[in-house]
XYZ file of C-alpha atoms in Angstrom:
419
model
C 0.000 0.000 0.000
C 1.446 3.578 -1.175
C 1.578 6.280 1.532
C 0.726 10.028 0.431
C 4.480 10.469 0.684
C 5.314 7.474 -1.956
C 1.910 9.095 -4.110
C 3.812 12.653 -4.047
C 6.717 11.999 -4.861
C 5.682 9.386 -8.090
C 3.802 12.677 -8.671
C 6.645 14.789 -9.329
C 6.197 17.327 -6.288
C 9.327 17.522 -4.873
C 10.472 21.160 -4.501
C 13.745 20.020 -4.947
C 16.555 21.778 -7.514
C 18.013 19.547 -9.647
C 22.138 20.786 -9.762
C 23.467 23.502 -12.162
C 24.497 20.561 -14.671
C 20.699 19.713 -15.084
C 20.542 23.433 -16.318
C 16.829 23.799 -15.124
C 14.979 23.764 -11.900
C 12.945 21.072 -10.759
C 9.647 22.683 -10.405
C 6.610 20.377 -11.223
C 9.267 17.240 -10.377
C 11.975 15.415 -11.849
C 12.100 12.245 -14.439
C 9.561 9.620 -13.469
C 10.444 6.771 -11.558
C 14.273 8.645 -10.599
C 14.055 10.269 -7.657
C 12.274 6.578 -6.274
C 15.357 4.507 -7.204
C 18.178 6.765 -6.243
C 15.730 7.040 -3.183
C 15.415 3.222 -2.632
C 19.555 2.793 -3.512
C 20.206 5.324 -0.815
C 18.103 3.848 2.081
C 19.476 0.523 1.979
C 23.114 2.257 2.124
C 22.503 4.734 4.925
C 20.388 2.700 7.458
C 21.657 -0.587 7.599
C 23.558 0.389 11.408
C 19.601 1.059 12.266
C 19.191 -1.903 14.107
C 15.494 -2.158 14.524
C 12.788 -2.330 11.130
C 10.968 0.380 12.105
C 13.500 2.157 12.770
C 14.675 1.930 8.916
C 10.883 2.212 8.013
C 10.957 5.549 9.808
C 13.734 7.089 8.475
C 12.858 6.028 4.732
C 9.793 8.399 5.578
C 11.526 11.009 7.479
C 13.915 11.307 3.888
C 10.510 11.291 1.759
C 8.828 13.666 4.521
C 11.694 16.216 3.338
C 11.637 15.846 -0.589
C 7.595 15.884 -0.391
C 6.267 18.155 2.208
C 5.263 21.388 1.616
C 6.302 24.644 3.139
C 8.394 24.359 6.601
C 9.994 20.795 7.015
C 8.617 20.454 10.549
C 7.563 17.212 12.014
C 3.948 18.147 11.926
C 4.455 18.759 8.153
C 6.229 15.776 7.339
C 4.081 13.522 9.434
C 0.654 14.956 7.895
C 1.985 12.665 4.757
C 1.918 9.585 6.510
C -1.234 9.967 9.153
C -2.646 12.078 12.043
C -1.105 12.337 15.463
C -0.097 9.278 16.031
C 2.056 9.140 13.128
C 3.765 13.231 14.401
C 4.203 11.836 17.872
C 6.121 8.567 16.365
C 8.527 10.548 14.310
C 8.882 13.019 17.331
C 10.151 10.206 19.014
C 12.590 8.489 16.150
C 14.081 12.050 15.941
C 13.890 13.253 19.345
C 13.819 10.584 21.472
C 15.403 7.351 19.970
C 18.559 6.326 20.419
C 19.850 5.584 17.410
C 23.316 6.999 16.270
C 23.117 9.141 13.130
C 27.194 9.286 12.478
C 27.503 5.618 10.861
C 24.665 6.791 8.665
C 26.467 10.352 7.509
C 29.282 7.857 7.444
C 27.869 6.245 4.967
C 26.790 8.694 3.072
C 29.995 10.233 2.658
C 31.125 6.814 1.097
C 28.462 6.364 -0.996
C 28.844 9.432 -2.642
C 32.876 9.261 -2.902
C 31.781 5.513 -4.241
C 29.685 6.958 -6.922
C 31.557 11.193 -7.307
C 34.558 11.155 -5.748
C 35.085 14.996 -4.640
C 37.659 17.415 -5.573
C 37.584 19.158 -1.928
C 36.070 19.620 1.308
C 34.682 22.730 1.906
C 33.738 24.290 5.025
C 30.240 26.231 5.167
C 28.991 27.900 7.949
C 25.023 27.349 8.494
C 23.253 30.567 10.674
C 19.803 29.385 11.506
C 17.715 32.288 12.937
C 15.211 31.889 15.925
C 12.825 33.628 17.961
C 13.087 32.297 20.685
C 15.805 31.017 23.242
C 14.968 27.266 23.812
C 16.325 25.722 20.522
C 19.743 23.985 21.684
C 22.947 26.151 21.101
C 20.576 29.338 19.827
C 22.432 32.719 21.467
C 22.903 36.543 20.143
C 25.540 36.908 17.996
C 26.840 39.378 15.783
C 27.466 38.820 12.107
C 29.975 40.827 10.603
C 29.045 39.433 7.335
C 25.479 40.885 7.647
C 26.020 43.759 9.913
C 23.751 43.134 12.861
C 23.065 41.568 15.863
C 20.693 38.114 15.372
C 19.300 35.573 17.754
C 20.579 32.285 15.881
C 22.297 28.689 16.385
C 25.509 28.810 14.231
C 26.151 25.502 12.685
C 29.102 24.453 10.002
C 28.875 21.900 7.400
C 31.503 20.085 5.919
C 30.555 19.526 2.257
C 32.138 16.991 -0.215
C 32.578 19.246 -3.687
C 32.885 18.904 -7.152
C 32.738 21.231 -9.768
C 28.974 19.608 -11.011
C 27.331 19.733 -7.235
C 28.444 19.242 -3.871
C 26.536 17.499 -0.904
C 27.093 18.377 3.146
C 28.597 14.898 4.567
C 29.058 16.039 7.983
C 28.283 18.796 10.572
C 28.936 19.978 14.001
C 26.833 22.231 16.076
C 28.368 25.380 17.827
C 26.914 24.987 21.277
C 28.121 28.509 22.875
C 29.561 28.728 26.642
C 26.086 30.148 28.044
C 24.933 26.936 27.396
C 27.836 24.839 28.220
C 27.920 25.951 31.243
C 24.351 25.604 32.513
C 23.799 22.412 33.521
C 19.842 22.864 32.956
C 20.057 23.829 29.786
C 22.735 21.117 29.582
C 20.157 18.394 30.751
C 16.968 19.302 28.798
C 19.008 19.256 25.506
C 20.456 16.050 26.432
C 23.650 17.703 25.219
C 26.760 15.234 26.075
C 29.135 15.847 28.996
C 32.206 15.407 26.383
C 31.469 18.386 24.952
C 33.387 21.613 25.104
C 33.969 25.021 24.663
C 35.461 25.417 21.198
C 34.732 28.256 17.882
C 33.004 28.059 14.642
C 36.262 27.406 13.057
C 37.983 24.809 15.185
C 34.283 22.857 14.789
C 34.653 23.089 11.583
C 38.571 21.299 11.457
C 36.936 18.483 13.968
C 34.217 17.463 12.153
C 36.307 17.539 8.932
C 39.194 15.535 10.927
C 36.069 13.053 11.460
C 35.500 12.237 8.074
C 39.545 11.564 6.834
C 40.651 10.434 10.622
C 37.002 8.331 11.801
C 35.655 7.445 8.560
C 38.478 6.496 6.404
C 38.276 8.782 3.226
C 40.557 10.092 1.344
C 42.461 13.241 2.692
C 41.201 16.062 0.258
C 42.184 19.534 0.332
C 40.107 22.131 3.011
C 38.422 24.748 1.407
C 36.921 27.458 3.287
C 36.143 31.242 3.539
C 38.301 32.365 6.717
C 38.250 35.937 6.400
C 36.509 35.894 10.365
C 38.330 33.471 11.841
C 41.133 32.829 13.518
C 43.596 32.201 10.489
C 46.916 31.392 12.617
C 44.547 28.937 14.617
C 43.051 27.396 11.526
C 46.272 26.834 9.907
C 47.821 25.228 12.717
C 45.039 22.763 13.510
C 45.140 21.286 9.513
C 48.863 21.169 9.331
C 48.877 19.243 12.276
C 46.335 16.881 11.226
C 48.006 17.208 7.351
C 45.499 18.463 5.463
C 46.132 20.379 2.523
C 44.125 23.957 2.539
C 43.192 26.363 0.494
C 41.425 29.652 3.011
C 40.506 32.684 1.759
C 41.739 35.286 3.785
C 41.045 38.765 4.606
C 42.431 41.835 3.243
C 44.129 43.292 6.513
C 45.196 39.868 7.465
C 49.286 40.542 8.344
C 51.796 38.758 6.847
C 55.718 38.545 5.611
C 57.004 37.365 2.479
C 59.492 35.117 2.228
C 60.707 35.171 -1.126
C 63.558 37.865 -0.403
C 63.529 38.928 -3.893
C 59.887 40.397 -3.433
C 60.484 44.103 -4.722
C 59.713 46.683 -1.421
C 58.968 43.881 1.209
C 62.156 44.868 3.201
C 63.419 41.113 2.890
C 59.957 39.472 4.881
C 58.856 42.910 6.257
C 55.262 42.461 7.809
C 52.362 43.752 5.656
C 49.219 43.315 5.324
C 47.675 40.589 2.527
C 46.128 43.420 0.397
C 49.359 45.373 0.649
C 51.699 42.495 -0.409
C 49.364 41.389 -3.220
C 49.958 44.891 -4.510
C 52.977 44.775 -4.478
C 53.648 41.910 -6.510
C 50.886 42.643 -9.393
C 53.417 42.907 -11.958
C 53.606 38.891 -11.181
C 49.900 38.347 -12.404
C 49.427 36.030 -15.110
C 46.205 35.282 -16.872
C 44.316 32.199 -16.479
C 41.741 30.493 -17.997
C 39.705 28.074 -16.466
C 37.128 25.439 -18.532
C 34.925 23.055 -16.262
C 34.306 19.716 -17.730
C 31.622 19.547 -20.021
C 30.386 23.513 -19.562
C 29.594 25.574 -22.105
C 31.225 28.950 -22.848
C 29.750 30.999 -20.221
C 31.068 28.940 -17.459
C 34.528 29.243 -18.788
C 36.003 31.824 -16.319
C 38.918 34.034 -17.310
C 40.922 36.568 -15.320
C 44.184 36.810 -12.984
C 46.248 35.049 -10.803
C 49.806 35.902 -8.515
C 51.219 33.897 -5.903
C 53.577 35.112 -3.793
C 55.830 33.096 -0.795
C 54.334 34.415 2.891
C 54.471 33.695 6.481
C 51.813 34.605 8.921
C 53.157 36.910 11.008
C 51.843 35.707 13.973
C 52.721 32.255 13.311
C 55.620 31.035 15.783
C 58.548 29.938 13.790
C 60.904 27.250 15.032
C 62.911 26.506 12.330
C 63.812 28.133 9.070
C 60.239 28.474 7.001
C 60.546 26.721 3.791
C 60.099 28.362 0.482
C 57.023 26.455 0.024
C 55.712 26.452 3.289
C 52.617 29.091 2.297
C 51.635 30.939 -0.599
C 49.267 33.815 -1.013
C 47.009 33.894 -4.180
C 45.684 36.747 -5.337
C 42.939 37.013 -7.967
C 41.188 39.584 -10.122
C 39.254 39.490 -13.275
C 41.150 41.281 -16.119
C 40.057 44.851 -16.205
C 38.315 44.325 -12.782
C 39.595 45.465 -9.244
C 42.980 43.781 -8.538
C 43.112 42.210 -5.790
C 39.339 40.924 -6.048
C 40.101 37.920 -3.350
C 42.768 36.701 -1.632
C 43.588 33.231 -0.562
C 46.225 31.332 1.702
C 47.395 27.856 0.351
C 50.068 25.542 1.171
C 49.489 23.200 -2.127
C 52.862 23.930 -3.645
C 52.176 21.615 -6.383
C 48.820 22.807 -8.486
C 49.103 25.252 -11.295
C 46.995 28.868 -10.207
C 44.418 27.800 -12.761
C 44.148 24.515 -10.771
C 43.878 26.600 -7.256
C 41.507 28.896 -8.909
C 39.222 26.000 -10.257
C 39.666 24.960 -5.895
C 38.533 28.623 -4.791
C 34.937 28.284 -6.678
C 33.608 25.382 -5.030
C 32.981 27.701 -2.362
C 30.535 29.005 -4.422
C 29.378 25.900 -5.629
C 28.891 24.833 -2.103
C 26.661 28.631 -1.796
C 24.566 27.550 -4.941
C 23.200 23.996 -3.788
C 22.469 25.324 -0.497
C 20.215 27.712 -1.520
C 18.476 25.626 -4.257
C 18.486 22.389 -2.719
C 20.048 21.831 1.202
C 17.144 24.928 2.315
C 14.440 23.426 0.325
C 14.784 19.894 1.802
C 14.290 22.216 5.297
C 18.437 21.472 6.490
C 17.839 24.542 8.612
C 13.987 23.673 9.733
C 14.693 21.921 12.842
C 12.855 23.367 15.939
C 13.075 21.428 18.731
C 15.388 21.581 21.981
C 16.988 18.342 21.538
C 20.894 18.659 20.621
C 20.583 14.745 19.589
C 17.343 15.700 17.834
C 19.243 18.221 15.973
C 22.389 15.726 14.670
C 19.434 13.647 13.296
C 17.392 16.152 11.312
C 20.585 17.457 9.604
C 21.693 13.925 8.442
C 18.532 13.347 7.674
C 18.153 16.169 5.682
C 21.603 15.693 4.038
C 20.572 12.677 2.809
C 17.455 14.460 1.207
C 19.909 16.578 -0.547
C 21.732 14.008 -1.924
C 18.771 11.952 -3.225
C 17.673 15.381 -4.811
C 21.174 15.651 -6.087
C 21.835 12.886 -7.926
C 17.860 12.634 -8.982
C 19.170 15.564 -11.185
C 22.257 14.462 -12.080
C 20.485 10.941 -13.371
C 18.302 12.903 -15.061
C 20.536 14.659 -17.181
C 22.355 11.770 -18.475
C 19.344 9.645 -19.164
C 18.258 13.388 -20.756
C 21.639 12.900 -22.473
C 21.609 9.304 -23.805
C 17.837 10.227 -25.151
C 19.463 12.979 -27.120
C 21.975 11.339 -28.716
């Protein structure tokens, strides 16, 4: 017997995006029958460490709940396709209240897709979920530089496995801030774990990507990840330690030193700031081209690239710094504002067009957010539970990746009809 959920989505209503590569937006639905087998293929991947039936059954529904409800993605909504009140207070429960663990099943995600699209980077995304009120778990005041104002939010970050055709969150941490840490109500009627500690956005971010290439046993893939308000010394440290290659766009008044003593006006490594030094060495820009697989001319991006030998100034050196230690890349569009970003990278060995081609998942990462990870309702999560929270956001991840590759099936079967 079909549930509304199975009738809606055979229907075609998922308000779901297919990605850019699809070139159009899924609307009325995608291809018939698609979205149901990458659906079906996914399930019995991701819940198999579920280790009660229902449990499965539930979070097959929970998945379809996301890709078929309408409007917010909150339990109500989700439940209303599968009965009344019973049906809300039994997914309440599986989310809320269960006990089952949701890392084996982002684990498994993240293997699935590096089975099926193996990624080109990790990037680190930031997620700012605003709320009313002040029971959600983690949810403070903070201000947002980025925005300009003061908002009552939880601040979440993603860690997103990215290719130049789509990208797909694989893991995430919650920022839980010290006003709750150190309440033990608040503490206990979240549920949140005593292991936790005090740590910021960006050293979250480095732990939950150390999960995936230290817990999970994927490949180590460079970080990729705007950094222009965090603590860039910090950040660095943390992935050199653990050895991953990085690639952080940095801030204009970020201070550094240049290494390369032949730098013209640098004083032989005298501090400046990144916009300063960048300057400096513009008559080192070369132009670059860069052509994504498969895109068509207006995707082909062409401007400006220099890289120049640095040191963070604040870093603490013990030894000699090696010439390749860490390079500053600027880039500007010819004609355009030079230097239109800057970025810190200690991948000695990729051509500028290559690092450039890195810089732009960011954006990539921006993109399927907004037209896919927000419409499955990633951010819709409303209750107080900080377990309850872990398993909405996998759950929803897993709704963006069913919506993900829906599209990208699509477009090849589109594809083989064509030729």
């Amino acid at each position: 017997m079909q549930t509304k959920a199975h009738r809606r989505i055979r229907d075609h209503e998922v308000p779901c995006p297919a990605p850019e590569t699809a070139r159009e937006t899924v609307q009325e639905g995608i291809l018939e029958g698609v979205l149901e087998e990458v659906l079906e293929e996914l399930a019995s991947v991701l819940f198999t460490s579920l280790p009660r039936s229902d449990q499965r059954r539930k979070g097959v529904e929970y998945v379809q709940g996301l890709l078929g409800a309408e409007g917010r993605k909150s339990i109500r909504n989700i439940s209303s396709l599968f009965g009344g009140e019973a049906a809300e207070q039994s997914l309440h429960h599986f989310i809320s209240g269960s006990t089952w663990d949701w890392e084996p099943v982002r684990r498994a995600l993240a293997r699935h897709l590096e089975k099926l699209s193996p990624a080109r980077a990790y990037v680190l995304r930031p997620m700012v979920i605003p709320k009313a009120g002040d029971n959600s778990v983690g949810v403070d005041r903070h201000f947002f530089r980025s925005r300009g104002q003061v908002m009552n939010a939880q601040q979440a970050v993603g860690v997103w496995a990215a290719s130049d055709e789509h990208s797909t969150p694989v893991n995430w941490r919650l920022h839980l801030p010290e006003t709750w840490l150190e309440d033990e109500t608040r503490r206990r009627q979240a549920a949140i774990p005593e292991t936790l500690r005090p740590e910021t956005l960006d050293q979250a971010g480095v732990a939950a990507y150390l999960d995936i290439t230290r817990d999970w046993g994927l490949p180590v893939r460079p970080v990729v990840m705007d950094a222009r308000e965090a603590d860039v010394t910090d950040t660095v440290r943390r992935l050199r330690t653990a050895g991953a290659p990085m690639l952080l766009r940095v801030a204009a008044d970020l201070r550094l030193s240049a290494v390369d003593l032949g730098m013209p006006y640098t004083g032989g490594g005298m501090e400046m700031t990144a916009r300063q030094l960048m300057l400096v060495a513009r008559p080192l820009c070369q132009p670059v081209i860069v052509r994504y697989p498969g895109s068509t001319a207006d995707a082909v991006y062409t401007g400006l690239t220099a890289t120049v030998q640095v040191r963070l100034s604040q870093h603490p050196v013990r030894r000699p710094a090696r010439p390749r230690d860490l390079r500053l890349l600027g880039v500007g569009e010819n004609g355009g504002r030079w230097p239109a970003e800057l970025w810190l990278t200690d991948i000695a060995d990729l051509h500028p067009a290559h690092l450039l081609r890195l810089t732009r998942l960011t954006r990539r990462v921006d993109r399927d957010f907004t037209r896919i990870a927000d419409r499955v309702g990633i951010r819709d999560f409303s209750g107080r539970s900080y377990s309850g929270w872990h398993r909405h956001v996998t759950l929803a991840s897993a709704a963006h990746a069913i919506a993900m590759l829906s599209g990208t099936a699509r477009s090849v079967r589109e594809a083989a009809r064509a030729s």
